[in-house]
Amino acid sequence: LAADAADNVAVAGVQFTIDGGDLGSEDASAPYSLTWDSNSVANGAHSIGAMARDTAGNTVTAFPVNIIVDNIVAPPPSTVLFSPSDDTYADSRNPTLSQGIKTTLLVDGSPIYITYIKFDLSSLAGRAINSAKLRVKVADKSNSTQVVKRVDDNSWSETTLTYSSRPALGVTVASLPGLKSVGSIIEIDITAEAAAKAGQIMSLGIDSTGTDGFDVYSKENATGKPELEVTAW
């Protein structure tokens, strides 16, 4: 916003207004202007004004300028819950056996059990991810630390994956706390990974850094199934 003001003595300042109320503070030096964010008012008709004040205290108000504010109002983010399309684990003791029909998913460092979970995020194409939380329910406790890792190969399925055919684990995207009690629900922040995979298939691996393994319920279990909660615009 800008206004011209002159006086036979001196102009002390110009106060801009909207709908009769002050906009910011008085501008005491020429050129008289104000940067105004129209998002600070509701869409619709408004009246912009300016009042000049001289050093003697006299004031004069300019004719108001009527405007229409028509900003695009962004909708609030919405929350979507995803269930795994596939989940299973690789068992080093039975390297050619698929574990896809089990109701629990195992994670351990000795013997080696690696859990794999896959989500179809195609419905998030073009959306901005605000947060993504993976939740699993503990079926067997552990004091070891487990990590969630990226899996770039999405060609696996729960009915065919074995230890021998398991896809490679990539970089670590999150860590699980060490102490996990039976029945507790572990919530893991994987926002960055979900944002990178929005509109695609996202596969994750859960690996153990120790030998005190733990189990979580799979999607085949009646309750406590893994889920991914995504909040997105």
mmCIF file of C-alpha atoms in Angstrom:
data_model
loop_
_atom_site.group_PDB
_atom_site.id
_atom_site.type_symbol
_atom_site.label_atom_id
_atom_site.label_comp_id
_atom_site.label_asym_id
_atom_site.label_seq_id
_atom_site.Cartn_x
_atom_site.Cartn_y
_atom_site.Cartn_z
ATOM 1 C CA LEU A 1 0.000 0.000 0.000
ATOM 2 C CA ALA A 2 1.240 3.548 -0.743
ATOM 3 C CA ALA A 3 -0.013 7.092 -0.159
ATOM 4 C CA ASP A 4 1.119 10.639 -0.995
ATOM 5 C CA ALA A 5 0.828 13.269 1.736
ATOM 6 C CA ALA A 6 1.826 16.956 1.900
ATOM 7 C CA ASP A 7 1.368 19.790 4.402
ATOM 8 C CA ASN A 8 2.172 23.510 4.585
ATOM 9 C CA VAL A 9 4.346 22.807 7.631
ATOM 10 C CA ALA A 10 5.300 19.131 7.838
ATOM 11 C CA VAL A 11 3.683 15.709 7.698
ATOM 12 C CA ALA A 12 4.212 13.742 10.901
ATOM 13 C CA GLY A 13 3.049 10.431 9.490
ATOM 14 C CA VAL A 14 0.472 8.369 7.623
ATOM 15 C CA GLN A 15 -1.648 5.658 9.211
ATOM 16 C CA PHE A 16 -3.115 3.042 6.878
ATOM 17 C CA THR A 17 -6.430 1.429 7.831
ATOM 18 C CA ILE A 18 -8.639 -1.446 6.803
ATOM 19 C CA ASP A 19 -12.338 -1.436 7.519
ATOM 20 C CA GLY A 20 -11.773 1.455 9.935
ATOM 21 C CA GLY A 21 -9.067 -0.270 11.973
ATOM 22 C CA ASP A 22 -5.349 0.474 11.965
ATOM 23 C CA LEU A 23 -3.060 -1.523 9.701
ATOM 24 C CA GLY A 24 0.307 -1.750 11.379
ATOM 25 C CA SER A 25 1.873 1.368 12.865
ATOM 26 C CA GLU A 26 2.038 4.893 11.507
ATOM 27 C CA ASP A 27 4.650 5.459 8.798
ATOM 28 C CA ALA A 28 6.575 8.583 9.818
ATOM 29 C CA SER A 29 8.757 9.004 6.739
ATOM 30 C CA ALA A 30 8.092 9.487 3.042
ATOM 31 C CA PRO A 31 7.447 7.691 0.790
ATOM 32 C CA TYR A 32 4.526 6.488 2.918
ATOM 33 C CA SER A 33 3.895 2.802 2.363
ATOM 34 C CA LEU A 34 3.001 -0.473 4.032
ATOM 35 C CA THR A 35 3.496 -4.087 3.031
ATOM 36 C CA TRP A 36 0.209 -5.831 3.748
ATOM 37 C CA ASP A 37 -0.565 -9.541 3.660
ATOM 38 C CA SER A 38 -4.134 -9.920 2.390
ATOM 39 C CA ASN A 39 -4.252 -13.387 3.965
ATOM 40 C CA SER A 40 -4.651 -11.600 7.306
ATOM 41 C CA VAL A 41 -8.313 -10.855 6.484
ATOM 42 C CA ALA A 42 -11.175 -13.023 5.304
ATOM 43 C CA ASN A 43 -12.080 -13.202 1.635
ATOM 44 C CA GLY A 44 -14.671 -10.632 0.576
ATOM 45 C CA ALA A 45 -15.173 -6.856 0.392
ATOM 46 C CA HIS A 46 -12.899 -4.565 2.416
ATOM 47 C CA SER A 47 -12.125 -0.857 2.589
ATOM 48 C CA ILE A 48 -8.548 0.453 2.590
ATOM 49 C CA GLY A 49 -7.932 3.956 3.966
ATOM 50 C CA ALA A 50 -5.109 6.305 4.894
ATOM 51 C CA MET A 51 -5.020 9.124 7.446
ATOM 52 C CA ALA A 52 -2.307 11.786 7.324
ATOM 53 C CA ARG A 53 -1.256 13.701 10.457
ATOM 54 C CA ASP A 54 0.800 16.904 10.539
ATOM 55 C CA THR A 55 3.131 18.100 13.262
ATOM 56 C CA ALA A 56 0.404 20.339 14.692
ATOM 57 C CA GLY A 57 -1.855 17.333 15.266
ATOM 58 C CA ASN A 58 -4.240 18.037 12.400
ATOM 59 C CA THR A 59 -5.471 14.989 10.489
ATOM 60 C CA VAL A 60 -7.052 14.332 7.138
ATOM 61 C CA THR A 61 -8.445 11.061 5.863
ATOM 62 C CA ALA A 62 -8.284 10.062 2.215
ATOM 63 C CA PHE A 63 -11.287 8.642 0.421
ATOM 64 C CA PRO A 64 -11.296 4.879 1.049
ATOM 65 C CA VAL A 65 -10.475 2.415 -1.686
ATOM 66 C CA ASN A 66 -12.821 -0.547 -1.876
ATOM 67 C CA ILE A 67 -11.206 -3.895 -2.658
ATOM 68 C CA ILE A 68 -12.217 -7.535 -2.983
ATOM 69 C CA VAL A 69 -9.948 -10.103 -1.352
ATOM 70 C CA ASP A 70 -10.158 -13.459 -3.114
ATOM 71 C CA ASN A 71 -7.291 -15.597 -1.866
ATOM 72 C CA ILE A 72 -7.116 -19.329 -2.456
ATOM 73 C CA VAL A 73 -7.702 -20.984 0.903
ATOM 74 C CA ALA A 74 -5.657 -24.148 1.270
ATOM 75 C CA PRO A 75 -7.645 -27.043 2.735
ATOM 76 C CA PRO A 76 -6.397 -28.493 6.007
ATOM 77 C CA PRO A 77 -4.320 -31.671 5.769
ATOM 78 C CA SER A 78 -6.242 -34.929 5.873
ATOM 79 C CA THR A 79 -5.244 -38.184 7.557
ATOM 80 C CA VAL A 80 -5.265 -41.547 5.780
ATOM 81 C CA LEU A 81 -4.673 -44.987 7.310
ATOM 82 C CA PHE A 82 -2.926 -47.607 5.190
ATOM 83 C CA SER A 83 -2.818 -51.343 5.822
ATOM 84 C CA PRO A 84 0.080 -53.380 4.441
ATOM 85 C CA SER A 85 -0.432 -54.976 1.054
ATOM 86 C CA ASP A 86 2.187 -57.569 2.074
ATOM 87 C CA ASP A 87 4.056 -58.431 5.250
ATOM 88 C CA THR A 88 6.288 -61.360 6.124
ATOM 89 C CA TYR A 89 9.705 -62.182 7.552
ATOM 90 C CA ALA A 90 12.846 -63.915 6.322
ATOM 91 C CA ASP A 91 14.072 -66.807 8.502
ATOM 92 C CA SER A 92 17.768 -67.741 8.319
ATOM 93 C CA ARG A 93 17.042 -71.146 9.880
ATOM 94 C CA ASN A 94 14.693 -72.040 7.012
ATOM 95 C CA PRO A 95 16.246 -70.206 4.052
ATOM 96 C CA THR A 96 13.863 -71.535 1.394
ATOM 97 C CA LEU A 97 10.622 -71.404 3.406
ATOM 98 C CA SER A 98 8.075 -68.588 3.004
ATOM 99 C CA GLN A 99 6.610 -67.252 6.264
ATOM 100 C CA GLY A 100 3.838 -65.213 4.635
ATOM 101 C CA ILE A 101 0.869 -66.818 6.366
ATOM 102 C CA LYS A 102 2.120 -66.340 9.934
ATOM 103 C CA THR A 103 0.225 -64.096 12.363
ATOM 104 C CA THR A 104 3.425 -62.668 13.841
ATOM 105 C CA LEU A 105 6.475 -61.063 12.267
ATOM 106 C CA LEU A 106 9.879 -61.852 13.778
ATOM 107 C CA VAL A 107 12.944 -59.624 14.112
ATOM 108 C CA ASP A 108 16.239 -60.890 15.543
ATOM 109 C CA GLY A 109 19.983 -60.808 15.037
ATOM 110 C CA SER A 110 20.700 -64.444 15.967
ATOM 111 C CA PRO A 111 19.188 -66.418 14.375
ATOM 112 C CA ILE A 112 18.529 -63.789 11.739
ATOM 113 C CA TYR A 113 14.902 -62.794 11.276
ATOM 114 C CA ILE A 114 14.121 -59.767 9.098
ATOM 115 C CA THR A 115 10.585 -58.417 8.798
ATOM 116 C CA TYR A 116 9.361 -56.929 5.516
ATOM 117 C CA ILE A 117 6.304 -54.663 5.177
ATOM 118 C CA LYS A 118 4.936 -53.159 1.969
ATOM 119 C CA PHE A 119 2.457 -50.281 1.527
ATOM 120 C CA ASP A 120 0.768 -49.041 -1.639
ATOM 121 C CA LEU A 121 0.966 -45.233 -1.515
ATOM 122 C CA SER A 122 -0.272 -44.638 -5.073
ATOM 123 C CA SER A 123 -3.266 -42.666 -3.744
ATOM 124 C CA LEU A 124 -0.840 -40.037 -2.391
ATOM 125 C CA ALA A 125 0.440 -39.037 -5.835
ATOM 126 C CA GLY A 126 0.858 -35.271 -6.049
ATOM 127 C CA ARG A 127 0.201 -34.706 -2.344
ATOM 128 C CA ALA A 128 2.556 -33.100 0.164
ATOM 129 C CA ILE A 129 3.253 -35.315 3.159
ATOM 130 C CA ASN A 130 3.006 -33.610 6.533
ATOM 131 C CA SER A 131 3.670 -36.685 8.698
ATOM 132 C CA ALA A 132 3.820 -40.471 8.430
ATOM 133 C CA LYS A 133 3.809 -42.862 11.372
ATOM 134 C CA LEU A 134 4.260 -46.627 11.196
ATOM 135 C CA ARG A 135 2.571 -48.461 14.063
ATOM 136 C CA VAL A 136 3.211 -52.055 15.106
ATOM 137 C CA LYS A 137 1.938 -53.962 18.143
ATOM 138 C CA VAL A 138 4.452 -55.979 20.141
ATOM 139 C CA ALA A 139 3.722 -59.705 20.464
ATOM 140 C CA ASP A 140 7.024 -60.622 22.170
ATOM 141 C CA LYS A 141 9.147 -58.166 24.156
ATOM 142 C CA SER A 142 12.735 -57.121 23.517
ATOM 143 C CA ASN A 143 15.451 -54.975 25.065
ATOM 144 C CA SER A 144 17.473 -54.678 21.858
ATOM 145 C CA THR A 145 17.324 -51.804 19.409
ATOM 146 C CA GLN A 146 15.750 -52.500 16.033
ATOM 147 C CA VAL A 147 15.955 -50.333 12.928
ATOM 148 C CA VAL A 148 13.633 -49.649 10.015
ATOM 149 C CA LYS A 149 15.417 -49.698 6.670
ATOM 150 C CA ARG A 150 14.522 -48.759 3.126
ATOM 151 C CA VAL A 151 13.870 -51.583 0.665
ATOM 152 C CA ASP A 152 14.227 -50.450 -2.945
ATOM 153 C CA ASP A 153 13.117 -53.734 -4.523
ATOM 154 C CA ASN A 154 9.309 -53.910 -4.430
ATOM 155 C CA SER A 155 8.976 -57.089 -6.499
ATOM 156 C CA TRP A 156 8.692 -59.362 -3.446
ATOM 157 C CA SER A 157 5.418 -60.755 -2.114
ATOM 158 C CA GLU A 158 4.548 -62.269 1.236
ATOM 159 C CA THR A 159 3.735 -65.632 -0.330
ATOM 160 C CA THR A 160 7.090 -66.058 -2.082
ATOM 161 C CA LEU A 161 9.723 -64.185 -0.046
ATOM 162 C CA THR A 162 12.270 -66.424 1.660
ATOM 163 C CA TYR A 163 15.564 -65.797 3.378
ATOM 164 C CA SER A 164 17.375 -66.881 0.222
ATOM 165 C CA SER A 165 15.315 -64.613 -2.048
ATOM 166 C CA ARG A 166 14.931 -61.659 0.344
ATOM 167 C CA PRO A 167 15.462 -58.168 -1.111
ATOM 168 C CA ALA A 168 18.454 -56.191 0.094
ATOM 169 C CA LEU A 169 18.065 -53.717 2.926
ATOM 170 C CA GLY A 170 19.013 -50.112 2.245
ATOM 171 C CA VAL A 171 19.692 -47.122 4.459
ATOM 172 C CA THR A 172 18.213 -46.794 7.936
ATOM 173 C CA VAL A 173 15.164 -44.516 8.012
ATOM 174 C CA ALA A 174 14.207 -44.860 11.706
ATOM 175 C CA SER A 175 15.072 -46.638 14.934
ATOM 176 C CA LEU A 176 12.810 -48.426 17.394
ATOM 177 C CA PRO A 177 13.286 -47.915 21.138
ATOM 178 C CA GLY A 178 15.197 -50.604 23.013
ATOM 179 C CA LEU A 179 12.616 -51.574 25.637
ATOM 180 C CA LYS A 180 9.417 -52.960 24.120
ATOM 181 C CA SER A 181 6.800 -54.664 26.288
ATOM 182 C CA VAL A 182 4.175 -57.168 25.152
ATOM 183 C CA GLY A 183 0.977 -55.479 24.002
ATOM 184 C CA SER A 184 2.543 -52.056 23.563
ATOM 185 C CA ILE A 185 2.103 -50.186 20.306
ATOM 186 C CA ILE A 186 5.311 -48.811 18.834
ATOM 187 C CA GLU A 187 4.940 -45.651 16.757
ATOM 188 C CA ILE A 188 7.773 -44.930 14.336
ATOM 189 C CA ASP A 189 8.198 -41.638 12.485
ATOM 190 C CA ILE A 190 8.985 -42.354 8.824
ATOM 191 C CA THR A 191 7.807 -39.023 7.379
ATOM 192 C CA ALA A 192 10.834 -38.471 5.145
ATOM 193 C CA GLU A 193 10.632 -41.954 3.624
ATOM 194 C CA ALA A 194 6.876 -41.724 2.989
ATOM 195 C CA ALA A 195 7.326 -38.303 1.394
ATOM 196 C CA ALA A 196 9.938 -39.743 -0.959
ATOM 197 C CA LYS A 197 7.621 -42.645 -1.861
ATOM 198 C CA ALA A 198 4.317 -40.729 -2.170
ATOM 199 C CA GLY A 199 2.447 -42.044 -5.214
ATOM 200 C CA GLN A 200 4.544 -45.231 -5.278
ATOM 201 C CA ILE A 201 4.994 -48.569 -3.543
ATOM 202 C CA MET A 202 6.967 -48.319 -0.294
ATOM 203 C CA SER A 203 8.746 -51.357 1.129
ATOM 204 C CA LEU A 204 10.367 -51.355 4.547
ATOM 205 C CA GLY A 205 12.557 -53.834 6.388
ATOM 206 C CA ILE A 206 12.845 -54.131 10.168
ATOM 207 C CA ASP A 207 16.230 -55.457 11.265
ATOM 208 C CA SER A 208 17.816 -56.033 14.667
ATOM 209 C CA THR A 209 21.091 -54.632 15.951
ATOM 210 C CA GLY A 210 21.213 -57.191 18.784
ATOM 211 C CA THR A 211 20.340 -60.758 19.688
ATOM 212 C CA ASP A 212 17.286 -60.062 21.859
ATOM 213 C CA GLY A 213 14.656 -60.245 19.145
ATOM 214 C CA PHE A 214 11.035 -59.214 19.236
ATOM 215 C CA ASP A 215 7.815 -60.103 17.439
ATOM 216 C CA VAL A 216 5.017 -57.887 16.150
ATOM 217 C CA TYR A 217 1.597 -58.875 14.883
ATOM 218 C CA SER A 218 1.139 -59.247 11.131
ATOM 219 C CA LYS A 219 -1.805 -58.251 8.953
ATOM 220 C CA GLU A 220 -2.981 -61.867 9.173
ATOM 221 C CA ASN A 221 -3.647 -61.472 12.896
ATOM 222 C CA ALA A 222 -7.171 -60.597 14.049
ATOM 223 C CA THR A 223 -5.998 -57.522 15.988
ATOM 224 C CA GLY A 224 -2.914 -55.363 16.331
ATOM 225 C CA LYS A 225 -2.166 -55.298 12.617
ATOM 226 C CA PRO A 226 0.552 -52.951 11.322
ATOM 227 C CA GLU A 227 -0.719 -49.648 10.002
ATOM 228 C CA LEU A 228 0.655 -46.499 8.453
ATOM 229 C CA GLU A 229 -0.949 -43.179 9.347
ATOM 230 C CA VAL A 230 -0.214 -40.417 6.829
ATOM 231 C CA THR A 231 -1.270 -36.786 7.128
ATOM 232 C CA ALA A 232 -1.031 -34.943 3.825
ATOM 233 C CA TRP A 233 -2.243 -31.939 1.870
#
